[in-house]
Coordinates of C-alpha atoms in Angstrom, one line a residue:
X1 CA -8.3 -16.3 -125.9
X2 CA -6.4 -19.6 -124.8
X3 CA -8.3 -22.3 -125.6
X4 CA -7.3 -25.9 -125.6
X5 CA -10.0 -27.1 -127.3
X6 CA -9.6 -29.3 -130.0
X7 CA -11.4 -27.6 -133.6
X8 CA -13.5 -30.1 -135.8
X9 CA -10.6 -30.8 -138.2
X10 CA -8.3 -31.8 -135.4
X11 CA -11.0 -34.3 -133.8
X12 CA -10.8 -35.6 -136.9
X13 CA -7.3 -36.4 -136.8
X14 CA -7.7 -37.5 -133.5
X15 CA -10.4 -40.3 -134.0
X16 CA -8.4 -41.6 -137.3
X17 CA -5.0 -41.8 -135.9
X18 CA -7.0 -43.5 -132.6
X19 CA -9.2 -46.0 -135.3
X20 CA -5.8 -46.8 -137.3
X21 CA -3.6 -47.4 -134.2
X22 CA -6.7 -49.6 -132.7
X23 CA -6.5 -51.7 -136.1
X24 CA -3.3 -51.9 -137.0
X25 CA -1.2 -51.1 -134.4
X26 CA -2.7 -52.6 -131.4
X27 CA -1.1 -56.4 -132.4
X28 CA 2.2 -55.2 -134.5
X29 CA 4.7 -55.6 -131.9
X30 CA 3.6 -59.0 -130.6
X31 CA 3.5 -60.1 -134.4
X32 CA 7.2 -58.9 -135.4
X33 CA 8.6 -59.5 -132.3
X34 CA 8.7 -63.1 -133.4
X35 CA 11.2 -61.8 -136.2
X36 CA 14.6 -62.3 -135.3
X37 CA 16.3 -60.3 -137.4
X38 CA 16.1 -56.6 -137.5
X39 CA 15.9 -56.0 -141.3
X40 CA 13.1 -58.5 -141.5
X41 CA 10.9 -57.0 -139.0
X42 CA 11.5 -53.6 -140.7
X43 CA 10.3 -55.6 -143.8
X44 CA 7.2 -57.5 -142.5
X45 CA 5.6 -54.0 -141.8
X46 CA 4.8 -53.2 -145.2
X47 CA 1.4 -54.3 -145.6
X48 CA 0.7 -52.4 -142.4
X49 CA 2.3 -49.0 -144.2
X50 CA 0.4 -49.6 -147.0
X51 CA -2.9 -49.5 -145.3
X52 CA -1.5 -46.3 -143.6
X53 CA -1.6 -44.8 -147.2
X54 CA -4.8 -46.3 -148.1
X55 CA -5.8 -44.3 -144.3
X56 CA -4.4 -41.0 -145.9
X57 CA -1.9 -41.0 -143.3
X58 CA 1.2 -40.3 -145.5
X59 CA -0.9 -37.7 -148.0
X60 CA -2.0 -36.3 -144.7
X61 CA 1.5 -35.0 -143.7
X62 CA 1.5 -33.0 -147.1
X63 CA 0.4 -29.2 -146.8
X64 CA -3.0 -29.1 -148.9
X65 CA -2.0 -26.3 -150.6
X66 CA 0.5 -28.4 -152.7
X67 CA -1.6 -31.4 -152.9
X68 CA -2.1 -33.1 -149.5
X69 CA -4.8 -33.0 -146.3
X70 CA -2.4 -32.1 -143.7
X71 CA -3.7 -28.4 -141.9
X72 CA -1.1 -27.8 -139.8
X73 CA 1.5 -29.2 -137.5
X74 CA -1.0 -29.1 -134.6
X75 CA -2.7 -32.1 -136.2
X76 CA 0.7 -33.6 -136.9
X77 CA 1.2 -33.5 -133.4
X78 CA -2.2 -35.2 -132.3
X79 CA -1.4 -37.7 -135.0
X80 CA 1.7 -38.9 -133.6
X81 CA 0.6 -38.5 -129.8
X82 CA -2.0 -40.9 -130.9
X83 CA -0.3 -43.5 -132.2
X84 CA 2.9 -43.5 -130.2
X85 CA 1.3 -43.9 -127.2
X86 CA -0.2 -47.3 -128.8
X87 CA 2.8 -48.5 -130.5
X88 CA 6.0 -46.4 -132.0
X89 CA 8.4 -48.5 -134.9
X90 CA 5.5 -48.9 -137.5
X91 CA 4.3 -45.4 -136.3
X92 CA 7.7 -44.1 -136.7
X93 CA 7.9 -45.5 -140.6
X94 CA 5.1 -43.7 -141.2
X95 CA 6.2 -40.5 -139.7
X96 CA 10.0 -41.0 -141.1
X97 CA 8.3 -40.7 -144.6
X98 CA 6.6 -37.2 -143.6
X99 CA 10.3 -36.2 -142.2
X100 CA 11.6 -37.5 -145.7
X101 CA 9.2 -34.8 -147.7
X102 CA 9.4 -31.8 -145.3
X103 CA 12.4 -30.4 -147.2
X104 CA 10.6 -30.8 -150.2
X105 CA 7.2 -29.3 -149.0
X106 CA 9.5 -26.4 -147.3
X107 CA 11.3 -26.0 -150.7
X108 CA 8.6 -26.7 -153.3
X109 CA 8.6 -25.9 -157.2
X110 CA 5.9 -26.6 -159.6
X111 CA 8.6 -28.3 -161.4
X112 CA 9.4 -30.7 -158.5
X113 CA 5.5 -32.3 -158.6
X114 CA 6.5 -34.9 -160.3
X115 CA 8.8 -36.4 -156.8
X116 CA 5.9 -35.8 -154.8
X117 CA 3.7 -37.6 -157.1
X118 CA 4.0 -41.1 -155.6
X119 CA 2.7 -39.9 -152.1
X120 CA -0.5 -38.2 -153.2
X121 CA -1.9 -41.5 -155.0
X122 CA -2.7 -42.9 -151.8
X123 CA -1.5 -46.6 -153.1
X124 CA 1.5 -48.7 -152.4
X125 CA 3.7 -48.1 -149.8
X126 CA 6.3 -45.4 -151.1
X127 CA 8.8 -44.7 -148.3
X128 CA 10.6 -41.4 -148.2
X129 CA 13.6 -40.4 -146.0
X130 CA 15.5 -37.2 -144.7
X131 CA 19.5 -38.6 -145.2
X132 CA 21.4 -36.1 -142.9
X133 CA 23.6 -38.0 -139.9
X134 CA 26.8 -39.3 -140.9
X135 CA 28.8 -42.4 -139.0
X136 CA 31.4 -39.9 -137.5
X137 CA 28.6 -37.6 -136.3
X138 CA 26.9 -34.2 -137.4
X139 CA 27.1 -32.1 -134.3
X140 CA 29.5 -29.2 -135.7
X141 CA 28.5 -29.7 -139.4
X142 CA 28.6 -26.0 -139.6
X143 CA 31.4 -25.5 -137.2
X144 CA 34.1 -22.9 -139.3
X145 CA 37.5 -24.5 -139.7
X146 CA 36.0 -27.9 -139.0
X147 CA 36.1 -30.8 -141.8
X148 CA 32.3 -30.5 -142.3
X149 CA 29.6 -33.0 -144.2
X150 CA 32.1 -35.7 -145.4
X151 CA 29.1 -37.0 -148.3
X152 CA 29.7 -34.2 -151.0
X153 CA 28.5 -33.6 -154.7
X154 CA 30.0 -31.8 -157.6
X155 CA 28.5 -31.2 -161.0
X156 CA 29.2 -32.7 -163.8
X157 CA 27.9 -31.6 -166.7
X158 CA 23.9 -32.1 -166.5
X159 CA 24.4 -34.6 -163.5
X160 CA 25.9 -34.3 -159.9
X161 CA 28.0 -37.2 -158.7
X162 CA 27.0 -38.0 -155.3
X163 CA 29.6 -39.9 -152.7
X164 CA 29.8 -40.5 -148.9
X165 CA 28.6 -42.7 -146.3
X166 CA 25.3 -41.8 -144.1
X167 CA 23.5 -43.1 -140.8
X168 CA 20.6 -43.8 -138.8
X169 CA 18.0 -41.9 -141.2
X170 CA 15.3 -43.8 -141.4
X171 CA 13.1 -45.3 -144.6
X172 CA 16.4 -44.1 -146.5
X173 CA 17.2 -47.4 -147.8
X174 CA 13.6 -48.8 -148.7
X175 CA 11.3 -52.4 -147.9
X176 CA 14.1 -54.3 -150.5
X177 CA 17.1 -52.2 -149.5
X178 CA 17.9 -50.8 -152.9
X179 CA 16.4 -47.1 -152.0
X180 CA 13.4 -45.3 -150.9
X181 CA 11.4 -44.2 -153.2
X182 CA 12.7 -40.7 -152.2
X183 CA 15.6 -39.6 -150.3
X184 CA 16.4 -36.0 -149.6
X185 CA 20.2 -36.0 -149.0
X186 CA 21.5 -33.6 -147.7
X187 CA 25.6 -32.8 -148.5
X188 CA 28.8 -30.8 -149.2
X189 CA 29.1 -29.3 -152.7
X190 CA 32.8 -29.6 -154.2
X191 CA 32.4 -27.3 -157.0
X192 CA 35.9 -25.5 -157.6
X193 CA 33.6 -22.2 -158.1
X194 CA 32.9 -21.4 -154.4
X195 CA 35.2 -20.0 -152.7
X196 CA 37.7 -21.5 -150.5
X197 CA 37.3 -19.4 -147.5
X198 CA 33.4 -19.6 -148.0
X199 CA 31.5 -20.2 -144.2
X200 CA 30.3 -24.1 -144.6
X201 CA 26.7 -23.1 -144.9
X202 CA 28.0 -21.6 -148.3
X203 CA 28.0 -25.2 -149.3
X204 CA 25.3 -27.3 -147.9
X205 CA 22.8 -28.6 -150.7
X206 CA 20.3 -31.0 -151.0
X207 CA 19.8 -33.8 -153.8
X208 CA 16.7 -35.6 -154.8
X209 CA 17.8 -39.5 -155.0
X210 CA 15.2 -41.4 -156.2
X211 CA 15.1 -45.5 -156.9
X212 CA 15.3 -45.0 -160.4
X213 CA 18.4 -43.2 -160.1
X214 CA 20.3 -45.7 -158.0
X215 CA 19.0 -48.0 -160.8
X216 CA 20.4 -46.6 -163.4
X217 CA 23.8 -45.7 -162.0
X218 CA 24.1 -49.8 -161.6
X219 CA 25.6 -51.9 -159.0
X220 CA 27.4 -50.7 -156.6
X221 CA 26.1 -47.0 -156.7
X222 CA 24.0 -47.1 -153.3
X223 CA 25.0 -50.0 -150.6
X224 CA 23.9 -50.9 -147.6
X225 CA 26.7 -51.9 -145.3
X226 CA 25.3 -52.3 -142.0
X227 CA 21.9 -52.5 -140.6
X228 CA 22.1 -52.0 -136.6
X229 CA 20.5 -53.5 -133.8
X230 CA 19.2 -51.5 -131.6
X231 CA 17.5 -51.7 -128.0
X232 CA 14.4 -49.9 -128.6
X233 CA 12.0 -49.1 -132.1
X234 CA 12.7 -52.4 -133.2
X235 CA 11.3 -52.5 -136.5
X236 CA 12.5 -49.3 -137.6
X237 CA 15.0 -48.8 -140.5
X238 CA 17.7 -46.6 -140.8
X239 CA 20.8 -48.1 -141.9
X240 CA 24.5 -47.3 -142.4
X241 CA 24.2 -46.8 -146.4
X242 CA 27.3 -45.7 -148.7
X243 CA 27.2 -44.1 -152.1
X244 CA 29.5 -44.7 -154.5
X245 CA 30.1 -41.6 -157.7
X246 CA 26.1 -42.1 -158.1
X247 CA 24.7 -40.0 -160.6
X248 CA 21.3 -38.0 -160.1
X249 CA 20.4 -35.5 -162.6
X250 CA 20.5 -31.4 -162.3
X251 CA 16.9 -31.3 -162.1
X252 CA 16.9 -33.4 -158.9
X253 CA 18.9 -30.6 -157.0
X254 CA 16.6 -29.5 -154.1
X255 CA 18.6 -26.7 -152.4
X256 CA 20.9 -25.1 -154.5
X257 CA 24.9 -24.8 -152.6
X258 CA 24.6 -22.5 -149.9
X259 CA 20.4 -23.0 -149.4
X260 CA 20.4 -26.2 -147.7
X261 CA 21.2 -25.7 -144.5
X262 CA 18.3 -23.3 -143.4
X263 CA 16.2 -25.8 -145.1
X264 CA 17.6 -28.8 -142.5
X265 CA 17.0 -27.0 -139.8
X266 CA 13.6 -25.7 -140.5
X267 CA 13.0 -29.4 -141.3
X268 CA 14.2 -30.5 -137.9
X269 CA 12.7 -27.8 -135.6
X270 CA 9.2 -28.8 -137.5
X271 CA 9.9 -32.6 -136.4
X272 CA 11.2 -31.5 -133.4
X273 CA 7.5 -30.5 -132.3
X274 CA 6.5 -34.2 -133.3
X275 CA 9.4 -35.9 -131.2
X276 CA 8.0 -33.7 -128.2
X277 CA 4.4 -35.3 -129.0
X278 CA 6.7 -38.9 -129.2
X279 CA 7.3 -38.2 -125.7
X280 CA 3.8 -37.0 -125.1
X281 CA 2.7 -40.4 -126.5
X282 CA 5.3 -42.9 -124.8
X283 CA 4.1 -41.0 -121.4
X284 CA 0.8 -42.1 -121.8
X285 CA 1.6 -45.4 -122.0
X286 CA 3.9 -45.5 -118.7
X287 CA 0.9 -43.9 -117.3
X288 CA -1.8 -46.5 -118.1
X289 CA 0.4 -49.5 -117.3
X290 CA 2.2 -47.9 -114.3
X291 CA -1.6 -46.8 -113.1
X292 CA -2.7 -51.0 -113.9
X293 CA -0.2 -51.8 -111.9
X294 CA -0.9 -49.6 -108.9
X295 CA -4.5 -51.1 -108.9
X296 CA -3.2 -54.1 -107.1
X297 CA -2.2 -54.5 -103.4
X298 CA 0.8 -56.5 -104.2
X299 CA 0.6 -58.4 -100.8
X300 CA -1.2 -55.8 -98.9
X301 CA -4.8 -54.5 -97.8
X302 CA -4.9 -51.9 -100.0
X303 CA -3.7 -51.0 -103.7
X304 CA -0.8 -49.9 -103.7
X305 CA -1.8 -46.7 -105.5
X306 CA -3.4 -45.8 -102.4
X307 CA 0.3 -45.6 -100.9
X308 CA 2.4 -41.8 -100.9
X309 CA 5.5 -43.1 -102.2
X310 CA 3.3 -44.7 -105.8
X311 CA 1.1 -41.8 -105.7
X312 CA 3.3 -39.6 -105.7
X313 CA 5.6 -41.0 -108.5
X314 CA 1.8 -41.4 -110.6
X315 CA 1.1 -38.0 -109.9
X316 CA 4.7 -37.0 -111.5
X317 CA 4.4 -39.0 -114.4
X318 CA 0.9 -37.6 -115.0
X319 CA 2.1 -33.8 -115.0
X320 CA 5.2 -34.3 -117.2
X321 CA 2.9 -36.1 -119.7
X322 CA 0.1 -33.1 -119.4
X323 CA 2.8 -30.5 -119.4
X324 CA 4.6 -32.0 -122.9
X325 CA 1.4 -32.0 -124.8
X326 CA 0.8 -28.9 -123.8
X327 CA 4.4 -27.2 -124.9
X328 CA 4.0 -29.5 -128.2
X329 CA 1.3 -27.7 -129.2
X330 CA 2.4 -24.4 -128.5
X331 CA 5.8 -25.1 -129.8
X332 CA 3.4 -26.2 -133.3
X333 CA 1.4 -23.1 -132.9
X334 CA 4.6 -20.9 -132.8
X335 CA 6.6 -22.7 -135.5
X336 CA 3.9 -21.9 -137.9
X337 CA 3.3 -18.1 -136.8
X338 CA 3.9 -15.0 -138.5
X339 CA 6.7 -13.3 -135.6
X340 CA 8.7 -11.0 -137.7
X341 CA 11.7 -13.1 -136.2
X342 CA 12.1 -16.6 -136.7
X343 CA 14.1 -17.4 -133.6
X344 CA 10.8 -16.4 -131.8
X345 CA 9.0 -19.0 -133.7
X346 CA 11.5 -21.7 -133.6
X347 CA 12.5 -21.2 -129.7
X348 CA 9.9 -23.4 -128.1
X349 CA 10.4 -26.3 -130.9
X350 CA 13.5 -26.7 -129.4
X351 CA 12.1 -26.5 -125.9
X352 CA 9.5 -28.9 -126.8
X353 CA 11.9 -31.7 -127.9
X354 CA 14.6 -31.4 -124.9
X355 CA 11.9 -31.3 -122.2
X356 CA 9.2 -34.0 -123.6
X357 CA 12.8 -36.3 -124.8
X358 CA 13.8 -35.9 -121.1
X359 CA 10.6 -36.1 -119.5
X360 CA 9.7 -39.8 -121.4
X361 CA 13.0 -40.7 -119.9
X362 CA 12.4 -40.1 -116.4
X363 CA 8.8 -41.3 -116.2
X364 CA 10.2 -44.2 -117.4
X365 CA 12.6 -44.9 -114.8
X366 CA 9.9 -43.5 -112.2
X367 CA 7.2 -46.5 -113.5
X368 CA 9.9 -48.8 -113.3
X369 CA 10.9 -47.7 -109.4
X370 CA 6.9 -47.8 -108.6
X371 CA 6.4 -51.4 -109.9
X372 CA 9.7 -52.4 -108.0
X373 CA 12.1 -55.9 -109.6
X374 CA 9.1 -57.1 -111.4
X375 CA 9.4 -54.5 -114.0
X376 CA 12.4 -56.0 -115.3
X377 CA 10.1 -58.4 -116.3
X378 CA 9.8 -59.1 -120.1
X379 CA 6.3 -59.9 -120.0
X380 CA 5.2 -56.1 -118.5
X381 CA 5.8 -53.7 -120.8
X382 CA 8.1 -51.3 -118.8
X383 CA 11.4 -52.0 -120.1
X384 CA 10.2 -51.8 -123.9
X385 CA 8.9 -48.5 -122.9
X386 CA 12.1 -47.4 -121.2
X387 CA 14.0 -48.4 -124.5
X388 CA 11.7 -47.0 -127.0
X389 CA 11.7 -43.8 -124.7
X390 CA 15.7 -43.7 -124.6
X391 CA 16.3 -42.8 -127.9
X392 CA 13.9 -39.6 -127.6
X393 CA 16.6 -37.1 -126.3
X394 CA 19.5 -38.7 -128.9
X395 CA 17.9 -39.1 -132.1
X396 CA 16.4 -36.2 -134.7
X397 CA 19.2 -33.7 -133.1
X398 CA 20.7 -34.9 -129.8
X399 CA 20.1 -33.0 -127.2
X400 CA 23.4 -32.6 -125.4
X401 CA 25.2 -31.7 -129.0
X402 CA 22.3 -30.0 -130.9
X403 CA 19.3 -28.7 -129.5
X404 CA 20.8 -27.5 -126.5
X405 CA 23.4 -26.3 -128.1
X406 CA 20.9 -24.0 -130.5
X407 CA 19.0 -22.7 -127.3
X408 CA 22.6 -21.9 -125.7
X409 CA 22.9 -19.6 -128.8
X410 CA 19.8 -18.3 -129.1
X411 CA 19.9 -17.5 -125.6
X412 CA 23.4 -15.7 -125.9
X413 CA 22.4 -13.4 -129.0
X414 CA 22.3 -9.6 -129.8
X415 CA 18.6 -8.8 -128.9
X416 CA 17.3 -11.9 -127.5
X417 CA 13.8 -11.2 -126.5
X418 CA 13.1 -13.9 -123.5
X419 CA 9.1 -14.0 -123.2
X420 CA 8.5 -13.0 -126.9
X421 CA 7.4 -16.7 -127.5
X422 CA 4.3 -16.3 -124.9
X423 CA 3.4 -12.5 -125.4
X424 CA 4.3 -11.6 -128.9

């Protein structure tokens, strides 16, 4: 049977990610707006994050059968709908950190409890970050013959020394800028033991850096050289960070050389479901204020929803937002099926975050053509909307280099199976 009907469990999620973002979120932006710089608004949302783990909402994007609440993507994906159609930079702190433990949760050990600890307690505000984008791009990280991941490791003796520059991933840095309390890097391994002609894959791992490693491999170890402004998600940390021959011990290896890389991209085509409920989110906010707006006659005898040329731009931006939500969460219910072939599952995950990216985009642009010159207007929210909604289809795996690029291949191999993601 197809039923769209929320269970218990996700009503649950529902009315707590609605009560949190009414409480919390509601008033954030007006409050660090004031902030003129970008790292300091990143900062003032700590006490906000930590009542988001006194919520559950960080233990909550933890698989219970390790530990946390969290039942499923699906509820991830109501979750983030929820609160990014009320407000998206904190929101997206909080969701960084689930992003920042997925390759842990993917690749977990009893003997790795111990990194996960500090986000079951449910106090504090531990941040955790997925470190993967590089300054000169990550597009053809796997690309044969092409340089490849320029932060490597090698091991030496019971520790791996870590170098190499990284981008844009938020949380990785922490509220003080001396490290998250977690950060899965991902990198090249320079042991002289694999082969030279081994396929890059063959040497894609994954470290565990934790605070207390960057402290004890002293100054200089982990920098921050840059934080960027940006137009949109204002608050929301991801710096250009170097590391410098920082030492992590053997037992914070992750993904062992030549394990990583499905592990990154089973990371990213589960977050890729919650960028398509991003979009699903940031819709329904161009709705209700493009749908405020239309209330008014502007001039006129009637409101000027009651024209063709609004309506019809309304009625547009209402059916892309009903039509994301609705690929989200089968994308989620696929990504977490049993197909005997992964690309079956992982197709529509892929689908989900070009199309809902895309889709926040041009309802965007479409609000902004229905409310005319005055939604230029700093005091409507429209062009905060448009810039929050611009970075959807180039962050978490452009579109244009990456997910497309996976569908084009998908699409072109042996077997392909083109409606085995609705009937099978």
């Amino acid at each position: 049977m197809i039923d769209f009907t929320l269970s218990p469990s996700q009503l649950a999620t529902r009315n707590a990610a609605r009560t949190f973002a009414s409480t919390h979120l509601l008033t954030a932006k007006a409050t660090y707006d004031q902030i003129p710089s970008h790292a300091q608004r990143f900062q003032s949302l700590q006490p906000l994050y930590e009542e988001a783990v006194k919520a559950g909402l960080i233990k909550g994007q933890i698989p219970a059968p390790i530990g946390g609440t969290s039942n499923g993507l699906i509820e991830a994906t109501i979750l983030v709908e929820e609160m990014s159609a009320v407000e998206r930079a904190a929101s997206l702190t909080i969701f960084g950190t689930g992003l920042g433990l997925t390759p842990l949760c993917l690749g977990f050990k009893p003997e790795f409890a111990e990194f996960l600890t500090p986000f079951l307690s449910g106090v504090g505000s531990p941040l955790a970050s997925l470190v993967f984008t590089e300054p000169g791009g990550v597009a053809n990280w796997l690309e044969d013959g092409a340089p490849g991941l320029q932060t490597t490791a090698y091991l030496d003796g019971d520790t791996w020394v870590l170098n190499g520059e990284k981008a844009w991933a938020t949380n990785c840095a922490g509220w003080d800028f001396q490290g998250a309390e977690l950060q899965c890097v991902v990198c090249r391994c320079t042991n002289p033991d694999i082969p030279v002609d081994a396929p890059p894959a063959a040497r894609i791992m994954i470290l565990m850096v934790r605070r207390e490693d960057i402290a004890a491999a002293g100054k200089g170890a982990f920098e921050v050289l840059k934080h960027q402004q940006v137009a949109g998600w204002t608050a929301v940390s991801g710096p250009h960070v170097k590391y410098t021959n920082l030492r992590v011990p053997a037992k914070n290896l992750l993904c062992a050389p030549g394990a990583g890389a499905t592990i990154v991209q089973m990371s990213f085509e589960m977050s890729a479901c919650l960028v398509g409920a991003m979009g699903t989110g940031i819709q329904r906010a161009i709705f209700d204020a493009a749908l405020a707006f239309s209330k008014s006659p502007r001039g006129g005898s009637v409101p000027i929803g009651d024209r063709q040329s609004v309506a019809d731009l309304l009625i547009d931006i209402k059916m892309r937002t009903e039509t994301s939500r609705y690929l989200t969460w089968k994308a989620a219910t696929k990504l977490h099926s049993d197909l005997p072939n992964y690309d079956d599952c992982r197709e529509l995950a892929l689908e989900a975050k070009v199309y809902c990216s895309d889709a926040a985009v041009k309802s965007a642009v479409d609000a902004m053509n229905l409310v005319g010159v005055s939604a230029y207007d700093l005091a409507l929210p429209f062009t905060d909307l448009l810039n929050d909604a611009m970075v959807l289809p180039i962050f978490d795996g452009g579109n244009v280099g990456i997910r497309r690029r996976a569908l084009q291949k998908l699409f072109m191999s042996e077997g392909y199976k083109p409606w085995a993601t609705c009937y099978e």
